[in-house]
Amino acid sequence: MLNHENEQLSVENACARIAGELEPVTASESVDIRDALSRVLAQDIFAPFDVPPHTNSAMDGYAIIGADLLSGSSHALTADFMVIGTAWAGRPYKGTVRTGQAVQIMTGAVMPSGADMVLMQEHVQRDAETIRLHPEHAAKYTERGRNVRNAGEDLAKGALVLPAGRRIVPADLGLLASLGIAGVEVRRRLRVAFFCTGDELRNVGEPLEEGSIYDSNRYTLYGMLARLGVEIDDLGVVADRPDAIREIFIRASDSADVVITTGGVSVGEADYVKAVLQELGQVHFWKIAMKPGHPLAFGRIGAAQFFGLPGNPVAVMVSFYQFVQFALARMAGEIDPQHAPTQRAVCLSRLSKKTGRTEFVRGVLESDPDGKLTVQKTGSQGSGILHSMSLANCFIILPEERENVEPGDLVTVQAFFGMVR
Ligand code: AMP
Ligand code: MG
């Protein structure tokens, strides 16, 4: 890889170039389905049988032969049905329903043979061992199959249920259980090591001398990574000294799939990350046409992918969400990872904007009583003002060519909840 010191890349190009370098991890392990939550499937899952396995009732009521009602005579609608037994969920009725007969049935119980329609309990009048459909509900029972769930209507035996590369969500756990599958093969977790650079940084719990600040990036990185279910190796704070940075880089890249750093990648005198990286690995230093998050280093040290994020706390989060999260999804083996979706909203704030760079403004997205989306910025937008992230629930994304935004203009927003899959 070559370095392109003065290259100014668009956000889209940077994403594409990062994506082009990444390989998914290949190792996998078997886990119980509960432990598969948020993991990436390493195998296709096929339905071993029909779901539901039996045709069953969708309601509490009475199973009958639909033709008894559908035959159309006014007599049929007012006919009495003789109740001949009961079908419970898990305890089927063994006999056969014949014309003029009904079996009381519970939701989920297997449909007795012969029956093909269920009259809802609330729609009939029961009198000792007979039932009769209330005439005002007759219009609801004009086809067979009413209130009946067919075997295989959810999934047919042999159907692909979940593809390899799927990140498992709670619904998938239930689906796997419904198929009787107790364990699955998932890709191994990604190992992500990170550290923060800066002589001014102190750990929480230490006193703050004049000129020093608490390291917050370690905590936001921890939080963002923890929600992605990766193995985290927090290597702490390292001073702005080439030997210290070299040592920690070697340690970090030894076992991690991905190394993330913050700070030290711009052009200040104490920005040694760049020099050390050039010595140890192959790394691009990019100036990205975005705000915040202008400098970004991306490359490889040994077998590890490397992301050198800027030092400013908001820039760390913006560049993590725009570049790193997507990259981690791809490396974890997710098929076709998507960036968080965007939508359009009416901006209520005035935003000053220069052309030539993408800006990520922290916003609060709301829907008004008519369901129309509005957004406003969260106060001051300096790239060190972490409070602006804490208050926000979305990014307002202003593309390169965009100029100032006036109240009432439509803007593109990316809601945060969509960012952690
Ligand atoms: P740098 O990119 O190293 O020049 O840092 C840019 C700004 O971000 C400086 O004001 C740093 O003090 C601040 N900064 C860097 N790292 C951290 C951190 N881990 N926590 C909080 N602020 C930081
Ligand atoms: Mg620094």
Coordinates of C-alpha atoms and ligand atoms in Angstrom, one line a residue:
M1 CA 0.0 0.0 0.0
L2 CA 1.2 3.5 -0.7
N3 CA 0.7 6.5 1.3
H4 CA -1.2 9.4 -0.2
E5 CA -0.4 12.2 2.2
N6 CA -2.5 14.9 0.5
E7 CA -5.3 12.8 -0.8
Q8 CA -8.7 14.0 0.3
L9 CA -11.2 11.2 0.0
S10 CA -15.0 11.3 0.0
V11 CA -16.8 9.3 2.8
E12 CA -18.2 7.0 0.1
N13 CA -14.7 6.3 -1.4
A14 CA -13.2 5.7 1.9
C15 CA -15.9 3.2 2.8
A16 CA -15.4 1.4 -0.6
R17 CA -11.6 1.2 -0.2
I18 CA -11.9 -0.1 3.3
A19 CA -14.5 -2.7 2.2
G20 CA -12.1 -3.8 -0.5
E21 CA -9.4 -4.8 2.0
L22 CA -11.4 -6.9 4.4
E23 CA -11.7 -10.7 4.7
P24 CA -14.2 -12.3 7.0
V25 CA -12.9 -14.6 9.7
T26 CA -13.4 -18.2 8.8
A27 CA -13.1 -20.2 12.0
S28 CA -16.4 -21.2 13.6
E29 CA -17.7 -22.9 16.7
S30 CA -20.9 -24.6 17.8
V31 CA -22.9 -22.9 20.4
D32 CA -26.3 -23.4 22.1
I33 CA -28.9 -21.3 20.5
R34 CA -29.1 -18.8 23.4
D35 CA -25.4 -18.1 23.0
A36 CA -26.0 -17.5 19.2
L37 CA -27.7 -14.2 19.9
S38 CA -25.9 -11.4 18.0
R39 CA -23.5 -13.9 16.5
V40 CA -23.1 -14.6 12.8
L41 CA -24.3 -17.9 11.5
A42 CA -21.6 -20.1 9.8
Q43 CA -24.2 -22.5 8.3
D44 CA -27.4 -22.4 6.4
I45 CA -30.4 -23.5 8.5
F46 CA -33.1 -25.5 6.7
A47 CA -36.5 -26.5 8.2
P48 CA -36.3 -30.1 9.3
F49 CA -40.1 -30.4 9.1
D50 CA -43.1 -28.3 8.3
V51 CA -43.9 -25.4 10.6
P52 CA -46.5 -25.6 12.0
P53 CA -46.2 -29.4 11.9
H54 CA -49.9 -30.0 12.0
T55 CA -52.9 -28.1 10.7
N56 CA -54.3 -26.5 13.8
S57 CA -56.8 -23.9 15.1
A58 CA -56.0 -20.2 15.2
M59 CA -58.8 -19.6 17.7
D60 CA -60.7 -21.0 20.7
G61 CA -64.0 -22.2 19.2
Y62 CA -65.6 -25.1 17.4
A63 CA -64.1 -27.1 14.5
I64 CA -66.7 -28.0 11.9
I65 CA -67.0 -29.0 8.2
G66 CA -67.1 -25.7 6.3
A67 CA -69.4 -27.1 3.7
D68 CA -72.1 -27.4 6.3
L69 CA -72.3 -23.6 6.3
L70 CA -71.2 -23.0 2.7
S71 CA -73.9 -25.1 1.1
G72 CA -75.8 -21.9 1.1
S73 CA -79.2 -22.7 2.3
S74 CA -80.6 -20.2 4.9
H75 CA -81.2 -23.3 6.9
A76 CA -77.5 -24.0 7.1
L77 CA -76.8 -20.7 8.8
T78 CA -79.2 -21.4 11.5
A79 CA -78.3 -25.1 11.8
D80 CA -77.4 -26.6 15.1
F81 CA -74.1 -28.5 15.4
M82 CA -73.8 -31.4 17.8
V83 CA -70.7 -31.0 20.0
I84 CA -69.1 -34.5 20.0
G85 CA -65.8 -33.8 21.9
T86 CA -62.9 -31.5 22.7
A87 CA -59.5 -30.9 21.1
W88 CA -56.9 -29.4 23.4
A89 CA -53.5 -28.0 22.5
G90 CA -51.2 -31.0 22.9
R91 CA -54.2 -33.4 23.2
P92 CA -55.8 -34.0 19.9
Y93 CA -59.4 -35.3 19.4
K94 CA -59.0 -38.8 18.0
G95 CA -62.3 -39.2 16.1
T96 CA -63.6 -37.8 12.9
V97 CA -66.0 -34.8 12.5
R98 CA -69.1 -35.6 10.3
T99 CA -71.7 -33.4 8.8
G100 CA -73.7 -31.5 11.4
Q101 CA -71.0 -32.2 14.1
A102 CA -68.6 -29.9 15.9
V103 CA -65.5 -30.4 18.1
Q104 CA -64.8 -27.8 20.7
I105 CA -61.2 -26.7 20.0
M106 CA -58.5 -24.6 21.7
T107 CA -56.0 -22.4 20.0
G108 CA -53.1 -24.4 18.7
A109 CA -54.9 -27.8 18.9
V110 CA -54.6 -30.1 16.0
M111 CA -57.7 -29.9 13.7
P112 CA -59.7 -33.1 14.0
S113 CA -60.0 -35.1 10.8
G114 CA -62.9 -34.1 8.6
A115 CA -63.1 -30.5 10.0
D116 CA -61.8 -27.6 7.9
M117 CA -63.2 -24.5 9.6
V118 CA -63.2 -23.0 13.2
L119 CA -66.1 -20.9 14.4
M120 CA -64.9 -18.5 17.0
Q121 CA -66.3 -19.1 20.5
E122 CA -67.6 -15.5 20.6
H123 CA -69.6 -16.1 17.4
V124 CA -71.7 -19.0 18.6
Q125 CA -74.3 -19.7 21.1
R126 CA -73.9 -22.9 23.0
D127 CA -76.9 -24.7 24.4
A128 CA -76.0 -27.9 26.3
E129 CA -74.4 -30.2 23.6
T130 CA -75.3 -28.0 20.6
I131 CA -74.0 -24.8 19.1
R132 CA -75.4 -22.4 16.6
L133 CA -73.6 -19.6 14.7
H134 CA -75.0 -16.1 15.5
P135 CA -76.6 -14.9 12.2
E136 CA -74.8 -11.5 12.4
H137 CA -71.4 -13.3 12.2
A138 CA -72.4 -15.5 9.2
A139 CA -70.7 -13.2 6.7
K140 CA -67.3 -14.1 8.3
Y141 CA -67.6 -17.7 7.5
T142 CA -67.9 -17.7 3.7
E143 CA -64.7 -19.8 2.9
R144 CA -63.2 -23.0 4.2
G145 CA -60.1 -22.7 6.2
R146 CA -61.4 -19.9 8.3
N147 CA -59.4 -19.6 11.6
V148 CA -57.3 -22.6 10.6
R149 CA -53.5 -22.5 10.3
N150 CA -52.2 -25.0 7.7
A151 CA -49.3 -27.4 8.3
G152 CA -46.2 -25.8 6.7
E153 CA -47.8 -22.4 6.2
D154 CA -45.0 -20.7 8.2
L155 CA -42.2 -22.9 6.7
A156 CA -42.2 -25.9 4.5
K157 CA -39.9 -28.8 5.3
G158 CA -36.5 -28.2 3.6
A159 CA -37.0 -24.5 3.1
L160 CA -34.0 -22.2 3.8
V161 CA -34.8 -20.6 7.1
L162 CA -31.7 -18.6 8.0
P163 CA -28.7 -18.2 5.6
A164 CA -25.0 -18.4 6.7
G165 CA -23.9 -14.8 7.3
R166 CA -27.1 -13.9 9.1
R167 CA -26.6 -12.0 12.4
I168 CA -29.0 -13.7 14.9
V169 CA -31.7 -11.6 16.4
P170 CA -34.2 -12.6 19.1
A171 CA -36.8 -13.7 16.5
D172 CA -34.3 -16.1 15.1
L173 CA -33.7 -17.7 18.4
G174 CA -37.4 -18.5 18.7
L175 CA -37.5 -19.7 15.1
L176 CA -34.6 -22.1 15.7
A177 CA -36.3 -23.4 18.8
S178 CA -39.5 -23.9 16.9
L179 CA -37.5 -26.1 14.6
G180 CA -36.2 -28.2 17.5
I181 CA -32.6 -26.9 16.8
A182 CA -30.7 -26.7 20.0
G183 CA -27.3 -25.5 18.7
V184 CA -25.8 -23.9 15.6
E185 CA -22.5 -23.2 14.1
V186 CA -21.4 -19.5 14.3
R187 CA -18.3 -17.7 13.2
R188 CA -15.8 -17.0 16.0
R189 CA -16.0 -13.6 17.6
L190 CA -13.8 -10.9 16.3
R191 CA -11.0 -9.8 18.6
V192 CA -10.6 -6.0 18.7
A193 CA -7.8 -4.3 20.7
F194 CA -7.7 -0.6 21.2
F195 CA -5.8 2.1 22.9
C196 CA -5.8 5.9 23.2
T197 CA -2.8 8.1 22.7
G198 CA -2.1 11.4 24.4
D199 CA 0.2 12.8 27.1
E200 CA -2.7 14.8 28.4
L201 CA -4.9 11.8 29.1
R202 CA -5.6 10.6 32.7
N203 CA -7.6 7.5 33.7
V204 CA -10.8 7.9 35.7
G205 CA -9.9 7.8 39.4
E206 CA -6.5 9.6 38.9
P207 CA -6.2 13.3 39.9
L208 CA -6.3 15.8 37.1
E209 CA -3.3 18.2 37.0
E210 CA -3.5 21.4 35.1
G211 CA -3.7 20.8 31.4
S212 CA -4.7 17.1 31.7
I213 CA -8.1 15.7 30.8
Y214 CA -9.8 12.4 31.4
D215 CA -9.7 9.8 28.7
S216 CA -13.2 9.4 27.4
N217 CA -12.5 7.7 24.1
R218 CA -11.8 4.4 25.8
Y219 CA -15.2 4.4 27.2
T220 CA -17.1 5.3 24.1
L221 CA -15.1 2.7 22.2
Y222 CA -15.8 0.1 24.8
G223 CA -19.5 0.9 24.6
M224 CA -19.7 0.8 20.8
L225 CA -17.7 -2.4 20.6
A226 CA -19.5 -4.1 23.5
R227 CA -22.8 -3.7 21.6
L228 CA -21.4 -5.4 18.6
G229 CA -20.5 -8.5 20.6
V230 CA -16.8 -8.6 19.8
E231 CA -14.0 -9.7 22.2
I232 CA -12.5 -6.5 23.6
D233 CA -8.9 -6.0 24.6
D234 CA -8.7 -2.5 26.2
L235 CA -5.0 -1.6 26.3
G236 CA -5.5 1.7 28.0
V237 CA -3.7 5.0 27.4
V238 CA -0.3 5.3 25.9
A239 CA 2.0 8.4 26.1
D240 CA 3.0 10.4 23.0
R241 CA 6.4 8.6 22.8
P242 CA 7.4 6.6 19.7
D243 CA 8.9 3.7 21.8
A244 CA 5.8 3.4 23.9
I245 CA 3.5 3.5 20.9
R246 CA 5.7 0.9 19.0
E247 CA 5.6 -1.5 21.9
I248 CA 1.8 -1.3 22.3
F249 CA 1.2 -1.7 18.6
I250 CA 3.2 -4.9 18.5
R251 CA 1.4 -6.2 21.5
A252 CA -2.0 -5.2 20.1
S253 CA -1.5 -6.7 16.6
D254 CA -0.2 -9.9 18.0
S255 CA -3.5 -11.5 18.7
A256 CA -6.2 -9.0 17.5
D257 CA -8.1 -9.1 14.2
V258 CA -8.6 -5.4 14.4
V259 CA -6.6 -2.7 16.2
I260 CA -8.2 0.7 16.8
T261 CA -6.4 3.8 18.2
T262 CA -7.5 7.3 18.9
G263 CA -5.5 10.5 18.6
G264 CA -2.1 11.2 17.2
V265 CA -3.0 10.9 13.5
S266 CA -3.1 14.6 12.6
V267 CA -0.2 16.8 11.9
G268 CA 0.9 18.0 15.4
E269 CA 4.4 17.6 16.7
A270 CA 3.3 14.9 19.1
D271 CA 1.4 12.8 16.5
Y272 CA 3.7 9.8 16.4
V273 CA 1.1 7.2 15.4
K274 CA 1.8 7.8 11.8
A275 CA 5.6 7.4 12.0
V276 CA 5.4 4.3 14.0
L277 CA 2.9 2.7 11.7
Q278 CA 4.9 3.5 8.6
E279 CA 7.7 1.6 10.2
L280 CA 5.6 -1.4 11.4
G281 CA 2.9 -1.9 8.8
Q282 CA 1.2 -0.8 5.6
V283 CA -1.0 2.1 6.3
H284 CA -2.9 4.8 4.4
F285 CA -3.3 8.2 6.0
W286 CA -6.4 9.7 4.6
K287 CA -7.8 13.2 4.9
I288 CA -11.5 12.5 4.6
A289 CA -13.8 15.2 3.3
M290 CA -15.9 15.1 6.4
K291 CA -16.6 16.9 9.6
P292 CA -16.0 15.9 12.3
G293 CA -13.4 13.1 11.6
H294 CA -11.1 14.6 9.1
P295 CA -8.0 12.5 9.5
L296 CA -8.2 8.7 9.4
A297 CA -5.6 6.1 9.2
F298 CA -6.4 2.7 7.7
G299 CA -4.2 -0.3 7.0
R300 CA -2.7 -3.4 8.3
I301 CA -0.1 -4.4 10.9
G302 CA 0.8 -8.0 10.6
A303 CA -2.4 -9.9 10.3
A304 CA -4.5 -7.2 12.0
Q305 CA -6.5 -4.5 10.3
F306 CA -5.9 -1.1 11.7
F307 CA -8.1 2.0 12.2
G308 CA -6.4 5.1 13.5
L309 CA -9.3 7.4 14.5
P310 CA -8.9 11.1 15.3
G311 CA -8.6 12.1 19.0
N312 CA -11.6 14.4 19.3
P313 CA -14.3 12.5 21.1
V314 CA -17.1 13.2 18.7
A315 CA -14.9 12.5 15.7
V316 CA -14.1 9.1 17.2
M317 CA -17.8 8.2 17.4
V318 CA -18.7 9.6 14.0
S319 CA -15.8 7.8 12.3
F320 CA -16.5 4.6 14.2
Y321 CA -20.1 4.5 13.0
Q322 CA -19.4 5.5 9.5
F323 CA -16.3 3.3 8.8
V324 CA -15.4 0.9 11.6
Q325 CA -18.8 -0.6 12.5
F326 CA -19.4 -1.5 8.9
A327 CA -16.0 -3.0 8.5
L328 CA -16.4 -5.1 11.7
A329 CA -19.7 -6.4 10.4
R330 CA -18.0 -7.5 7.2
M331 CA -15.1 -9.1 9.0
A332 CA -17.4 -10.9 11.3
G333 CA -18.8 -12.7 8.3
E334 CA -22.2 -10.9 7.9
I335 CA -23.5 -11.2 4.4
D336 CA -24.1 -7.9 2.7
P337 CA -23.8 -5.7 5.8
Q338 CA -25.7 -2.5 5.3
H339 CA -25.0 1.0 6.5
A340 CA -27.7 2.3 8.8
P341 CA -30.7 3.5 6.7
T342 CA -31.3 7.2 6.2
Q343 CA -34.6 9.1 5.9
R344 CA -35.7 12.6 5.2
A345 CA -36.9 15.1 7.8
V346 CA -37.7 18.7 8.0
C347 CA -34.9 20.6 9.8
L348 CA -36.0 23.1 12.4
S349 CA -32.5 24.5 13.0
R350 CA -30.3 26.8 10.9
L351 CA -27.1 25.0 10.0
S352 CA -24.1 26.6 8.5
K353 CA -22.4 24.4 6.0
K354 CA -19.4 24.6 3.7
T355 CA -19.4 22.8 0.4
G356 CA -16.8 20.2 -0.3
R357 CA -17.2 17.9 2.7
T358 CA -19.8 15.7 4.3
E359 CA -20.9 17.0 7.7
F360 CA -22.4 14.8 10.5
V361 CA -24.5 17.1 12.7
R362 CA -25.8 15.6 15.9
G363 CA -29.6 15.9 15.9
V364 CA -32.8 15.1 17.7
L365 CA -35.3 13.4 15.4
E366 CA -39.0 13.5 16.4
S367 CA -42.3 12.9 14.7
D368 CA -45.0 15.5 15.0
P369 CA -48.6 14.6 15.7
D370 CA -49.2 14.1 11.9
G371 CA -46.3 11.6 11.8
K372 CA -44.1 14.1 9.9
L373 CA -40.4 13.8 10.9
T374 CA -38.6 16.9 12.2
V375 CA -35.0 17.2 13.4
Q376 CA -33.0 19.9 15.2
K377 CA -29.4 20.1 16.1
T378 CA -28.2 19.4 19.7
G379 CA -26.6 22.8 20.5
S380 CA -22.9 23.4 20.0
Q381 CA -21.3 21.1 17.4
G382 CA -17.6 21.2 18.2
S383 CA -15.9 17.9 17.6
G384 CA -14.8 17.7 21.2
I385 CA -18.3 18.3 22.6
L386 CA -19.4 14.8 23.5
H387 CA -22.5 16.1 25.1
S388 CA -23.8 16.7 21.6
M389 CA -23.6 13.0 21.0
S390 CA -25.2 12.1 24.3
L391 CA -28.2 14.3 23.6
A392 CA -28.6 13.2 20.0
N393 CA -30.6 10.3 18.6
C394 CA -29.5 10.8 15.0
F395 CA -26.9 12.3 12.6
I396 CA -28.1 14.9 10.2
I397 CA -26.0 14.1 7.2
L398 CA -25.2 17.0 4.9
P399 CA -23.6 15.9 1.7
E400 CA -20.5 17.5 0.2
E401 CA -22.4 19.8 -2.2
R402 CA -24.9 21.0 0.4
E403 CA -24.7 24.7 1.5
N404 CA -26.3 26.3 4.6
V405 CA -29.6 24.7 5.8
E406 CA -32.4 27.1 6.6
P407 CA -35.3 26.1 9.0
G408 CA -37.9 24.3 7.0
D409 CA -35.4 22.7 4.6
L410 CA -35.5 18.9 4.1
V411 CA -32.4 17.1 5.2
T412 CA -31.2 13.5 5.4
V413 CA -31.0 11.9 8.8
Q414 CA -29.6 8.6 10.1
A415 CA -31.2 7.4 13.3
F416 CA -28.9 5.9 15.9
F417 CA -31.1 2.9 16.9
G418 CA -30.4 1.5 13.4
M419 CA -26.7 1.5 13.9
V420 CA -26.3 -1.4 16.2
R421 CA -27.7 -4.3 14.4
Ligands
AMP1 P1 -5.2 14.5 18.7 O1 -5.9 14.0 17.5 O2 -4.3 13.6 19.5 O3 -4.5 15.8 18.4 O4 -6.4 14.9 19.7 C1 -7.3 15.9 19.4 C2 -8.1 16.4 20.6 O5 -8.8 15.3 21.2 C3 -7.2 17.0 21.7 O6 -7.9 18.1 22.2 C4 -7.1 15.8 22.7 O7 -6.9 16.3 24.0 C5 -8.5 15.2 22.6 N1 -8.4 13.8 22.9 C6 -7.5 12.9 22.3 N2 -7.7 11.7 22.8 C7 -8.7 11.8 23.8 C8 -9.3 10.8 24.7 N3 -8.9 9.6 24.7 N4 -10.3 11.3 25.5 C9 -10.7 12.6 25.4 N5 -10.1 13.5 24.6 C10 -9.1 13.1 23.8
MG2 MG -2.9 13.7 20.9

